[in-house]
Coordinates of C-alpha atoms and ligand atoms in Angstrom, one line a residue:
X1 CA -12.4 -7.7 -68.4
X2 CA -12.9 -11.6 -68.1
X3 CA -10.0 -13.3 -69.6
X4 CA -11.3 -15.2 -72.6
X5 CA -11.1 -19.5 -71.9
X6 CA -10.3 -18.3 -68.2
X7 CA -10.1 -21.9 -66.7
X8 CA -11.9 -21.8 -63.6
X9 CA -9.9 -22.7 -60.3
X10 CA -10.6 -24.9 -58.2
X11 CA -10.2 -26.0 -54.4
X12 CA -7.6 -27.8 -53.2
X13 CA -10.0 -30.0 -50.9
X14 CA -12.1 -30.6 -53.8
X15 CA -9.0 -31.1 -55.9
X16 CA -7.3 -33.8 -53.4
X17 CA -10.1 -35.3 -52.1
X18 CA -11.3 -36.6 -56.0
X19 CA -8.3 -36.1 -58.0
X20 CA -9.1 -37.9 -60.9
X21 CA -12.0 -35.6 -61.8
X22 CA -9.5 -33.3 -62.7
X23 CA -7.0 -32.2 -65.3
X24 CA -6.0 -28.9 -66.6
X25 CA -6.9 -26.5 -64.0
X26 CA -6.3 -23.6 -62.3
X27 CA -5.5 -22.7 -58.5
X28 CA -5.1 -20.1 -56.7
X29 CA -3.0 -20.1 -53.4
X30 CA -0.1 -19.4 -50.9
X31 CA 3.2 -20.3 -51.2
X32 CA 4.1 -22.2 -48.1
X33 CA 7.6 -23.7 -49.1
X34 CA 9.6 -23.4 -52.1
X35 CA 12.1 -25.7 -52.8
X36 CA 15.0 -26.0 -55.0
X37 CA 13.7 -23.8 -57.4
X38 CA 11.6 -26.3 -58.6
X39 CA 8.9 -27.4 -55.6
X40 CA 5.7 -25.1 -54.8
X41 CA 3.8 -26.6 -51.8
X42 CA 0.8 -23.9 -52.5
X43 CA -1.9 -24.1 -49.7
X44 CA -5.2 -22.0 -50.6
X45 CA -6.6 -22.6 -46.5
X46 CA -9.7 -24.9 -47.6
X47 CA -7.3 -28.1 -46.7
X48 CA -4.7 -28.7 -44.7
X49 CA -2.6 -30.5 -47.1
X50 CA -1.3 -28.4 -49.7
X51 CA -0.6 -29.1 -53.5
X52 CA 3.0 -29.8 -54.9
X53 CA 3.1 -27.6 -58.3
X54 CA 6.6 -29.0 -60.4
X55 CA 7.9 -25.9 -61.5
X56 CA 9.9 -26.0 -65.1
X57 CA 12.6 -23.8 -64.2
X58 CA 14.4 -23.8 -67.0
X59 CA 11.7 -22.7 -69.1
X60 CA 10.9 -19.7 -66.2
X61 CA 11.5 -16.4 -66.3
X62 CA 14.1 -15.5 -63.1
X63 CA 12.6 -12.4 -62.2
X64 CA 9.3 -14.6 -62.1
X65 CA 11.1 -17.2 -59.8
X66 CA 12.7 -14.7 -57.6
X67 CA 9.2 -13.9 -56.5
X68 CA 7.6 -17.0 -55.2
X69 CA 8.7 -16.6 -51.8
X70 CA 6.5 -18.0 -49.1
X71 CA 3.9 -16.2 -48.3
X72 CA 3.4 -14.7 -52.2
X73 CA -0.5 -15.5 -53.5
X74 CA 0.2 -17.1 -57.0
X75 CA -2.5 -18.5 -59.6
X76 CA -1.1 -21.4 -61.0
X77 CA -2.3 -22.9 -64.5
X78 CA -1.0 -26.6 -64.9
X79 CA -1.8 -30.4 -65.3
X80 CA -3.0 -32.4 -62.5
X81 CA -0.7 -35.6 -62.6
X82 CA -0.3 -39.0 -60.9
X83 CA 2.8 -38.2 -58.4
X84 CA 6.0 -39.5 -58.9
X85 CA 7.7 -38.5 -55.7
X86 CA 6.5 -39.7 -51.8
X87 CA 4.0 -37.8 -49.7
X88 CA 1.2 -36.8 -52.4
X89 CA -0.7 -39.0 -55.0
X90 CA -0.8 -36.1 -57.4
X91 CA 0.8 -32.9 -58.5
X92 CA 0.3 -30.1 -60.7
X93 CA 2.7 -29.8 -63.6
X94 CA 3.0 -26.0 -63.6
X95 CA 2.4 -24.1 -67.3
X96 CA 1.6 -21.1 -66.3
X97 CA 2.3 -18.9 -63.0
X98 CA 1.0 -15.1 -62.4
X99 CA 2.3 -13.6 -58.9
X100 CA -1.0 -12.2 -57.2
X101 CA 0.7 -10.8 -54.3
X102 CA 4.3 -10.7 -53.1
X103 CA 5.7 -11.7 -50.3
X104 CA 9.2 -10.2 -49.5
X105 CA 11.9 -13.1 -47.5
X106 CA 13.3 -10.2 -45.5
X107 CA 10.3 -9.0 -44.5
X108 CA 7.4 -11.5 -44.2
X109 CA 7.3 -13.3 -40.4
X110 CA 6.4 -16.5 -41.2
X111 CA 8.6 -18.3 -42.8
X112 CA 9.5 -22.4 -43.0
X113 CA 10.4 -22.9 -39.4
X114 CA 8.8 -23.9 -36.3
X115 CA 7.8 -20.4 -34.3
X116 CA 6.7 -20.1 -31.3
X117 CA 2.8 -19.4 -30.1
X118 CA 4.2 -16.3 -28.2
X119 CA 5.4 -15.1 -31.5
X120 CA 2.5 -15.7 -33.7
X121 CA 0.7 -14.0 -31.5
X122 CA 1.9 -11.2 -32.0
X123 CA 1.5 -11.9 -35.7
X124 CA -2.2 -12.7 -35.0
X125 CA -3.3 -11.0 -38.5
X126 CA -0.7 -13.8 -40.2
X127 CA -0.7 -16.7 -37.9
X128 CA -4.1 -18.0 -39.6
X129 CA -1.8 -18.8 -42.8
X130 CA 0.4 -21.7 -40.8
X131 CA -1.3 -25.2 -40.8
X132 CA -1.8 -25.3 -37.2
X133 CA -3.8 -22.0 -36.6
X134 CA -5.9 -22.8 -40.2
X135 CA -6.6 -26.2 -38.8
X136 CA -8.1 -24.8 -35.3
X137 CA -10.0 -22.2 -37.4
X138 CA -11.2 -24.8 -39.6
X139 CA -12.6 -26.6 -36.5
X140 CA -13.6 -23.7 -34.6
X141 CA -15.7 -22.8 -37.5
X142 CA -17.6 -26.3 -38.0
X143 CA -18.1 -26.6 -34.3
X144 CA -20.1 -23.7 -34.6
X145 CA -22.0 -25.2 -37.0
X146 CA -22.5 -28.0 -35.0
X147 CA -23.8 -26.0 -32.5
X148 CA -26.2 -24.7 -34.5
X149 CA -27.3 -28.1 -36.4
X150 CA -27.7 -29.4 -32.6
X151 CA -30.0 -26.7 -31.2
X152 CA -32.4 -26.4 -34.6
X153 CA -32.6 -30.1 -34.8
X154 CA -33.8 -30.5 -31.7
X155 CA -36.4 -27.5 -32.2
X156 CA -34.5 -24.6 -30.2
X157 CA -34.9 -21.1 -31.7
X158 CA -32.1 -19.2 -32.0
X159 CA -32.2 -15.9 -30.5
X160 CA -29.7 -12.7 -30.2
X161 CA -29.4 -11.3 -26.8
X162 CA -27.9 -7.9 -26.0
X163 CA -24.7 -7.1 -26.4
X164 CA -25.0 -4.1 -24.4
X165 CA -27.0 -4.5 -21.3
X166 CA -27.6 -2.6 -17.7
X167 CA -27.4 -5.9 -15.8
X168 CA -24.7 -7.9 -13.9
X169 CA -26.1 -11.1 -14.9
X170 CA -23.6 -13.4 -12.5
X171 CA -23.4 -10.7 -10.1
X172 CA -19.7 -10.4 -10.4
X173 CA -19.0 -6.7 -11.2
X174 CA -16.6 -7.9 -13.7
X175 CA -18.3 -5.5 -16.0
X176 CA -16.5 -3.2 -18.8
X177 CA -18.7 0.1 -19.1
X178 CA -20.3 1.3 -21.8
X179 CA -20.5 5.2 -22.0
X180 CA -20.0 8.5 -24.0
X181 CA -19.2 10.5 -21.4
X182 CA -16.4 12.9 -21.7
X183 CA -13.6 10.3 -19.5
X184 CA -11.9 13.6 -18.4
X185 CA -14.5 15.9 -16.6
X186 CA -18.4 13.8 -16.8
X187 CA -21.0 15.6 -15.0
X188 CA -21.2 14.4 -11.7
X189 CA -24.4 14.2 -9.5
X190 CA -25.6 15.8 -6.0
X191 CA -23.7 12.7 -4.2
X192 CA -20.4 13.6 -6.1
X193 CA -21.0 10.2 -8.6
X194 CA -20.5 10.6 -12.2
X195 CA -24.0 11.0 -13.5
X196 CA -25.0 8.3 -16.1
X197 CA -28.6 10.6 -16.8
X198 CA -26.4 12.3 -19.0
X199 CA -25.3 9.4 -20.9
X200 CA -26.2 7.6 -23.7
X201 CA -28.6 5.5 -22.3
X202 CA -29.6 7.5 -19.5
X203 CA -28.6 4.7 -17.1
X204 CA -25.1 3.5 -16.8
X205 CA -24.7 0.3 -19.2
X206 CA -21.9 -2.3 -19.7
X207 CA -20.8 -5.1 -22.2
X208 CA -23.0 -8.1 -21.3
X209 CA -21.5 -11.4 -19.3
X210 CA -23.7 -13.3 -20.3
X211 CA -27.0 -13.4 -22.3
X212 CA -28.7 -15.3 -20.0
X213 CA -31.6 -13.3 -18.1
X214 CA -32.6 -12.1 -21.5
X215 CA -33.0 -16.1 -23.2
X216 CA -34.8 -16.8 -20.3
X217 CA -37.6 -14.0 -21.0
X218 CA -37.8 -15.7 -24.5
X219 CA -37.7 -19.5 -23.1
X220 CA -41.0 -18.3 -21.3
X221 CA -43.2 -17.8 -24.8
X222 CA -40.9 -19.9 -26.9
X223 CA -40.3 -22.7 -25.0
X224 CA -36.7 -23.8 -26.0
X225 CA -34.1 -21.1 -27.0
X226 CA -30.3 -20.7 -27.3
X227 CA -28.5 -17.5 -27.9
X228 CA -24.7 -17.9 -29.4
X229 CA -22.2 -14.9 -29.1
X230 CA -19.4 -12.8 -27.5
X231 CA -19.9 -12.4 -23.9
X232 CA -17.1 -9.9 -21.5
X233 CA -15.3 -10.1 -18.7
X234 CA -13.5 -7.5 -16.9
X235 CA -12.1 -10.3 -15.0
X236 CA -7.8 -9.9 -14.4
X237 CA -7.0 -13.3 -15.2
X238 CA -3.7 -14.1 -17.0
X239 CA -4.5 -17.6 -17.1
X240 CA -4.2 -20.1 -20.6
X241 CA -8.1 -20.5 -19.8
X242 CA -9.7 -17.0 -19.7
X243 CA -10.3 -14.2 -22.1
X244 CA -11.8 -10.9 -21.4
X245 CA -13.9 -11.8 -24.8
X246 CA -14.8 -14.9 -25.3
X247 CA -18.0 -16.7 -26.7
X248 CA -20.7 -18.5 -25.5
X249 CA -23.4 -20.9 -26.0
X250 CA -26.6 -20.2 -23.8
X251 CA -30.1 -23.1 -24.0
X252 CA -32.6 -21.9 -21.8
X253 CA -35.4 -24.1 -21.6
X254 CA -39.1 -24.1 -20.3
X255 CA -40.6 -27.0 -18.3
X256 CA -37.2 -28.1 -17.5
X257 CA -35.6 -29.3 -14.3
X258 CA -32.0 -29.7 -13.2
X259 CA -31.5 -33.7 -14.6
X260 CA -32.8 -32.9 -18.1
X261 CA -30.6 -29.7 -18.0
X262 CA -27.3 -32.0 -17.4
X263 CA -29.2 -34.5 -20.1
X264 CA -29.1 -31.9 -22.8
X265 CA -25.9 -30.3 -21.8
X266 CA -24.1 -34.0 -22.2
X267 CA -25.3 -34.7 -25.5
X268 CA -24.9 -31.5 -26.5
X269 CA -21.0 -31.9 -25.9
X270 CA -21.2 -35.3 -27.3
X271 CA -22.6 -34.4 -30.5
X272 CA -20.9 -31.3 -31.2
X273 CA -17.7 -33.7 -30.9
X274 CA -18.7 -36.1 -33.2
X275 CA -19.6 -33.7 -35.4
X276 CA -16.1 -33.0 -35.9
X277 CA -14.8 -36.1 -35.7
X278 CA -16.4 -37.4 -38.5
X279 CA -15.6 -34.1 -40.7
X280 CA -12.7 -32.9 -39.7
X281 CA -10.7 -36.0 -39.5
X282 CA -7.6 -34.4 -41.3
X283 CA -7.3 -31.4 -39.3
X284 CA -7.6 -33.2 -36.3
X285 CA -5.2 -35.8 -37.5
X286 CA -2.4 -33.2 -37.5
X287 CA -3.1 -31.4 -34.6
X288 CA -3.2 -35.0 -33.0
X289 CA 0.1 -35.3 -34.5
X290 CA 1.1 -31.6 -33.1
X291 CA -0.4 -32.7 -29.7
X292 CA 1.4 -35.6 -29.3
X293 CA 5.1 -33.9 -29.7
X294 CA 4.1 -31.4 -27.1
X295 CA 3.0 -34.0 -24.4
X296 CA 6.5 -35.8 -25.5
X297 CA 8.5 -32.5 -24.7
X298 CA 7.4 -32.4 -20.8
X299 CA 8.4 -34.5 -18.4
X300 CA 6.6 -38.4 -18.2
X301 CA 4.2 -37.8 -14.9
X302 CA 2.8 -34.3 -16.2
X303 CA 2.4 -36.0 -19.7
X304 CA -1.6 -36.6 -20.8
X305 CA -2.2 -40.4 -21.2
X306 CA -4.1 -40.1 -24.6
X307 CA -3.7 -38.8 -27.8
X308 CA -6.1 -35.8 -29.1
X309 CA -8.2 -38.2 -31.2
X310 CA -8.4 -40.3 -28.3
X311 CA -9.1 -37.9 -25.6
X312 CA -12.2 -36.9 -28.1
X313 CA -13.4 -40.1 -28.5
X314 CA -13.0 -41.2 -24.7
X315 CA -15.4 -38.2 -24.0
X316 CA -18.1 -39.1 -26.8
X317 CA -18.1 -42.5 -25.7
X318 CA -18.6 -42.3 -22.2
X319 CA -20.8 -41.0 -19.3
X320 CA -20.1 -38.3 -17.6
X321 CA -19.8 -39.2 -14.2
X322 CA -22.1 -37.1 -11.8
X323 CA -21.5 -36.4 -8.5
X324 CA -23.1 -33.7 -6.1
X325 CA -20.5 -30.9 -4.3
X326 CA -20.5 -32.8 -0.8
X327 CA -19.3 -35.8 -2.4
X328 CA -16.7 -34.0 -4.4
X329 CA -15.6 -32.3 -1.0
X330 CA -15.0 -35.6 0.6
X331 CA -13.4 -37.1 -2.0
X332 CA -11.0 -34.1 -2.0
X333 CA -10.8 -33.6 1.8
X334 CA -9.2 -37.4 2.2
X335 CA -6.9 -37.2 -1.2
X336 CA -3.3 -37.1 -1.0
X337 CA -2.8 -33.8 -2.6
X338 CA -5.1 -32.7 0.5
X339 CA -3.1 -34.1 3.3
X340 CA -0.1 -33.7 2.0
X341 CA -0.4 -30.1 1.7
X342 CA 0.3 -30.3 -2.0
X343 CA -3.1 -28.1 -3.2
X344 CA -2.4 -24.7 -3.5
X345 CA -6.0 -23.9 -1.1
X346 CA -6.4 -27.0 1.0
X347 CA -10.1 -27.7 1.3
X348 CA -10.6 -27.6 4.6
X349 CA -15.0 -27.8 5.1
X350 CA -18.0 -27.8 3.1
X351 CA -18.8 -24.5 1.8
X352 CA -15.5 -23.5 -0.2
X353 CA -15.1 -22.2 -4.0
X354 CA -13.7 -25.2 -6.0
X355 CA -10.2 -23.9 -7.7
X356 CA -9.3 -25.5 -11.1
X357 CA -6.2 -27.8 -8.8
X358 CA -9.5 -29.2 -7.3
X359 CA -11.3 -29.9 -10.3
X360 CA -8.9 -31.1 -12.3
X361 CA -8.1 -33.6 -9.8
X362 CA -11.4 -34.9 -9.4
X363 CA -11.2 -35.2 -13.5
X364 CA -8.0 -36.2 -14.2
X365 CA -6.6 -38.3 -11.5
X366 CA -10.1 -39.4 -9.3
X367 CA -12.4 -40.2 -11.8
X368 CA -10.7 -40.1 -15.4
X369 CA -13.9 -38.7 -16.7
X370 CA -15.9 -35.8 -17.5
X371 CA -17.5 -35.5 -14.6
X372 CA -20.7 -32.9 -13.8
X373 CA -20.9 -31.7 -10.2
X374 CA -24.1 -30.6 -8.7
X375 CA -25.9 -28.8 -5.9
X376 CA -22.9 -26.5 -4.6
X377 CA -23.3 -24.2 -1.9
X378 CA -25.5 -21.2 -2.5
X379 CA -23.4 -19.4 -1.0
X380 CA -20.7 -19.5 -3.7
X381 CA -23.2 -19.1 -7.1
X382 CA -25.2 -16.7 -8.7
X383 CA -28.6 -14.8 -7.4
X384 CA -30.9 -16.6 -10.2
X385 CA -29.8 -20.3 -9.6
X386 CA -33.0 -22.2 -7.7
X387 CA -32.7 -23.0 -3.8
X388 CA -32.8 -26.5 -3.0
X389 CA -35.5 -28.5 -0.2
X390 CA -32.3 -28.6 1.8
X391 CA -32.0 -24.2 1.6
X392 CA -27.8 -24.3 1.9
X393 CA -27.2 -25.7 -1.6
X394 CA -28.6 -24.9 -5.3
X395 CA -29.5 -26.7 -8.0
X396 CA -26.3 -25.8 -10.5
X397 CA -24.5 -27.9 -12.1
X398 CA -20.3 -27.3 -14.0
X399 CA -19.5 -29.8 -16.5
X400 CA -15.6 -30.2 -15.9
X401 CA -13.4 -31.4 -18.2
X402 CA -9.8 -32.8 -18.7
X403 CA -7.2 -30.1 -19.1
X404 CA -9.5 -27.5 -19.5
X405 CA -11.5 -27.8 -16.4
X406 CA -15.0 -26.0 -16.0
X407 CA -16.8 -26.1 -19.7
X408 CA -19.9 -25.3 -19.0
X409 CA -22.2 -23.8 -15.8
X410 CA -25.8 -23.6 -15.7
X411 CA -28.6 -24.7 -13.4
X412 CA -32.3 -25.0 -12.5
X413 CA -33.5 -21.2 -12.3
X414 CA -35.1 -20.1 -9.1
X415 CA -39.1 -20.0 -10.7
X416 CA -40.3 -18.8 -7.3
X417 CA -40.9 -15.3 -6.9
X418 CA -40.8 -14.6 -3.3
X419 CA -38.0 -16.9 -2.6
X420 CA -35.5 -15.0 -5.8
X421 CA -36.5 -12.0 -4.1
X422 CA -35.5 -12.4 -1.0
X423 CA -32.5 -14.3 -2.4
X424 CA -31.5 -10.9 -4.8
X425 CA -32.0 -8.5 -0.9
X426 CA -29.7 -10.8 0.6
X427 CA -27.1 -10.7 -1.9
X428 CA -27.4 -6.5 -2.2
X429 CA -28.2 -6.5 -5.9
X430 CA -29.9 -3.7 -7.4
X431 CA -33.8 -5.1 -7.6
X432 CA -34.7 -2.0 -9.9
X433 CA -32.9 -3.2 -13.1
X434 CA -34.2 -6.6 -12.6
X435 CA -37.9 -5.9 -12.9
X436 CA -38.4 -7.6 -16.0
X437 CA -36.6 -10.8 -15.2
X438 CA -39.0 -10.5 -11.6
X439 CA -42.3 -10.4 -14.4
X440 CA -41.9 -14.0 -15.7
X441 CA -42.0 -15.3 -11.9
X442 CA -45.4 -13.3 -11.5
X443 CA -46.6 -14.1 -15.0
X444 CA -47.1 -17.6 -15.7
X445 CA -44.0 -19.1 -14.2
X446 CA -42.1 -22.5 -15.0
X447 CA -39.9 -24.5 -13.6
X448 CA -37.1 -23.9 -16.2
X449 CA -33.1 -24.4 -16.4
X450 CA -30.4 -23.7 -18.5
X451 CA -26.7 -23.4 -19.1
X452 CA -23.7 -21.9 -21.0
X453 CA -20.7 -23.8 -22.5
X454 CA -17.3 -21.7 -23.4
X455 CA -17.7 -21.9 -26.6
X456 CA -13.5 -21.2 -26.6
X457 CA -12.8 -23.9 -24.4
X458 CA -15.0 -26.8 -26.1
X459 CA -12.6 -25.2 -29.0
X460 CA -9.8 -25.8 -27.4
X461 CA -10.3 -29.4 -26.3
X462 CA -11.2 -30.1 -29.1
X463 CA -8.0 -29.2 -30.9
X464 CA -5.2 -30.1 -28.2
X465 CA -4.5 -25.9 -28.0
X466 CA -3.2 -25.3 -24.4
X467 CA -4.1 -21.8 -24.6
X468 CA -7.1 -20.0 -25.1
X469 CA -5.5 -17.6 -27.0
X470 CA -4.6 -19.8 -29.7
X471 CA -8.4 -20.8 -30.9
X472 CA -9.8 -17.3 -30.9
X473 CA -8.8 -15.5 -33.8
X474 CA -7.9 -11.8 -32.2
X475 CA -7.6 -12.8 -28.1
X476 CA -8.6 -9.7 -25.9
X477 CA -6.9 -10.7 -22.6
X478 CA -5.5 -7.8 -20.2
X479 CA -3.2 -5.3 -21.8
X480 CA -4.2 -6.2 -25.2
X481 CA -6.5 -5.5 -27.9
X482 CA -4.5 -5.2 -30.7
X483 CA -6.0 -5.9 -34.2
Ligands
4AD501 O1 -20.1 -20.3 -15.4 P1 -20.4 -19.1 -16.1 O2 -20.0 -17.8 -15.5 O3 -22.0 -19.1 -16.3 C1 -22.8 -18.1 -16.8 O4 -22.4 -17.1 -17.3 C2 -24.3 -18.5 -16.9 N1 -25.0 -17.3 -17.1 C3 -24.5 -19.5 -18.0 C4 -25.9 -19.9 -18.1 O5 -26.4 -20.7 -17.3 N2 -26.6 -19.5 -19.2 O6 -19.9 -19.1 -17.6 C5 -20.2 -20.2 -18.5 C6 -19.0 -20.8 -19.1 C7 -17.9 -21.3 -18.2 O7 -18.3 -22.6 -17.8 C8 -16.7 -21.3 -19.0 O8 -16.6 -22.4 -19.9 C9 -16.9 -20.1 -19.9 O9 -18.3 -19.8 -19.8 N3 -16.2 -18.9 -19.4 C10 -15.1 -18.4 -19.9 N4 -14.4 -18.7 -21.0 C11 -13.4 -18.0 -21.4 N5 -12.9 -16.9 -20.7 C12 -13.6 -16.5 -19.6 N6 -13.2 -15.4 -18.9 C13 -14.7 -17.3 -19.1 N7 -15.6 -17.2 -18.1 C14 -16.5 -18.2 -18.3
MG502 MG1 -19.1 -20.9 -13.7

């Protein structure tokens, strides 16, 4: 039943951002500190500030004060006044407090102290209710939106590609299988191979890497698309940059060729950052803040020059600098790192895989700038990516970016149908599961390009986090998937 005069509660962003449109109120929250039993700093997660509620404690029942612990929910019925104390322009003078939920001290993980990102980790199902992680999730959650605004306002339809799929679309048999088959004896065929007739699908299927080859069927009747979710990667990579989950961001457009692709992709970045620069300027105040200490606890020459906010703004308010793969190898080939024997893989010719030491050089220390590199190797990148006049390199382009290195891959897809299929021989893949994606080169072909963005790594620069698994709420990495 509906208490009678039930006040309603309010936000605490809408409470703190125009406090004197408020009075007698209610909220509804959880306890972050509790101090001298007289202090509540109750957080409800729309803010990152929290609301100091003056508890009367000599006018409160014990048992009732025993129980606001940190962590306990609490609905709190008071006054909204002008603050006496430092460090908030108003408070609530409590009247009324009902526990929701309790938190017990002895047992409840996160108390007032600083712990580790190791150990909230492992306390992934609580960690959202400590200032940093809410203010990463708050951001994670509006760049999304961003994403979105971007895309639709520039007249790209949204569309939602497979999640489970029978293609490797970057031809890296990083693949996690999908199947129903009994794991202990499956049926196996006349060659001795487990026989995926019998499963589900009648064809053996994994989770998709990327959505890709599908966007571009619909970029071919819809023009511009942009498809927006979890992609996996069977990939073993304990690194702060990879998970075997992650999400991404996909354009695929029609009548498109490789410069417009880097055009989009740079505004793209550019505005998404705004975005949250001009709505999330609390959030990213803090983690600023948070960043800051971190770059102070290592030592000077590993330290980053700029401050969050700053690194943000640096990379909205300047060009990325392009530069094509031989470039990039002779600027390597002659730096110090290079002779001195100081990179892990010296680059030694044309032709090699760019590691992230090599990227993140160029970035960081060459040209102190987001920089796109273009036209690598063929060699080295996927089947689908389009061969260049000069036949050794392709027209695909990696956004790198400070700290975080690669962003975003794409390229101008090969529109040519003889010339992908004699690329997709050469590189062994199986030609049968890609008849489809074969089609839009016979029917009514474009010259069209495309790209995908980690979603958790724009994330990730764009809160200071220095791991990956910090900006995803539940990281799948190798030898976990708990939660
Ligand atoms: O460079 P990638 O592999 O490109 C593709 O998948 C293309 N099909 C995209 C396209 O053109 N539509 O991946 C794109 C981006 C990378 O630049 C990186 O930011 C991110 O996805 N990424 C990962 N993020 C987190 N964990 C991983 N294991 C990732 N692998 C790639
Ligand atoms: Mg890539």
């Amino acid at each position: 039943m509906a208490k009678k005069n039930a006040m309603k509660s309010y936000r605490l962003v809408d409470i703190l951002s125009k406090p004197n449109k408020y009075k007698n109120l209610t909220v509804k929250g959880w306890v972050r500190t509790f101090r001298g039993n007289r202090f509540i700093a109750l957080n409800d997660g729309s803010t990152i500030e929290n609301l100091q509620c003056i508890v009367n404690f000599e006018q409160t029942d014990e048992s009732l004060l025993k129980k606001i612990n940190t962590g306990a929910a609490l609905e709190i019925e008071g006054e909204l006044i002008k603050s006496l104390g430092k460090g908030q322009s108003v408070e609530l003078l409590v009247k009324s407090i009902i526990i929701l939920g309790e938190a017990n001290p002895e047992k409840y993980p996160i108390q007032p102290k600083k712990h580790s990102f190791e150990f909230l980790r492992e306390k992934a199902h609580l960690r959202v209710r400590t200032a940093t992680f809410s203010s990463v999730m708050r951001i994670r959650s509006m760049l999304s939106f961003a994403i979105h605004q971007f895309f639709q306002e520039k007249g790209f339809c949204y569309i939602h590609t497979p999640i489970i799929t029978g293609n490797d679309a970057e031809g890296a048999g990083e693949m996690f299988r999908v199947t129903v088959l009994n794991p202990k004896n499956p049926e196996l065929n006349d060659e001795g191979n487990v026989d995926f007739k019998n499963d589900f699908f009648g064809k053996e299927t994994s989770l998709t890497v990327s959505g890709q080859l599908e966007a571009e069927t619909y970029a071919q009747g819809l023009g511009k698309v942009y498809t927006f979710g979890p992609t996996f990667r069977a990939e073993n990579s304990n690194t702060a940059r990879h998970l075997a989950e992650f999400w991404m961001v996909e354009p695929e457009m029609a009548f498109c060729d490789l410069d417009d692709n880097m055009n989009v992709a740079e505004e793209f970045i550019k505005y998404t950052l705004s975005y949250i620069l001009e709505r999330c300027e609390k959030d990213l105040i803090f983690l600023d803040q948070r960043f800051v200490n971190e770059e102070n606890s290592k030592p000077k020459n590993e330290r980053s020059e700029m401050g969050l906010i700053e690194k943000i703004k640096f990379v909205v308010d300047n060009n990325f600098k392009r530069v094509s793969y031989t470039e990039a190898i002779e600027i390597l080939k002659k730096s110090k790192p290079n002779r001195k024997g100081k990179f892990k893989y010296i680059i030694k010719e044309w032709g090699t895989d760019l590691q992230s030491e090599h990227e993140r050089f160029l970035v960081e220390k060459y040209f102190k700038t987001p920089v796109i590199l273009f036209d690598y190797p063929a060699e080295i990148k996927a089947f689908y990516m389009r061969i260049n006049e000069d036949k050794k390199t392709v027209s695909a382009m990696d956004i790198l970016f400070p700290d975080i290195g690669e962003i975003v891959g794409g390229s101008q897809r090969e529109e040519r149908l003889e010339v992908l299929e004699k690329r997709i021989e050469k590189m062994g893949i199986d030609r049968d599961e890609l008849w489809w994606y074969l089609d839009l080169r016979r029917f009514g072909s474009t010259p069209h390009s495309g790209f995908g963005l980690g979603f958790e790594r724009l994330v990730q620069f764009a809160t200071g986090m220095s791991n990956i698994r910090d900006v995803i709420p539940f990281p799948r990495t190798p030898q976990n998937a708990s939660f």
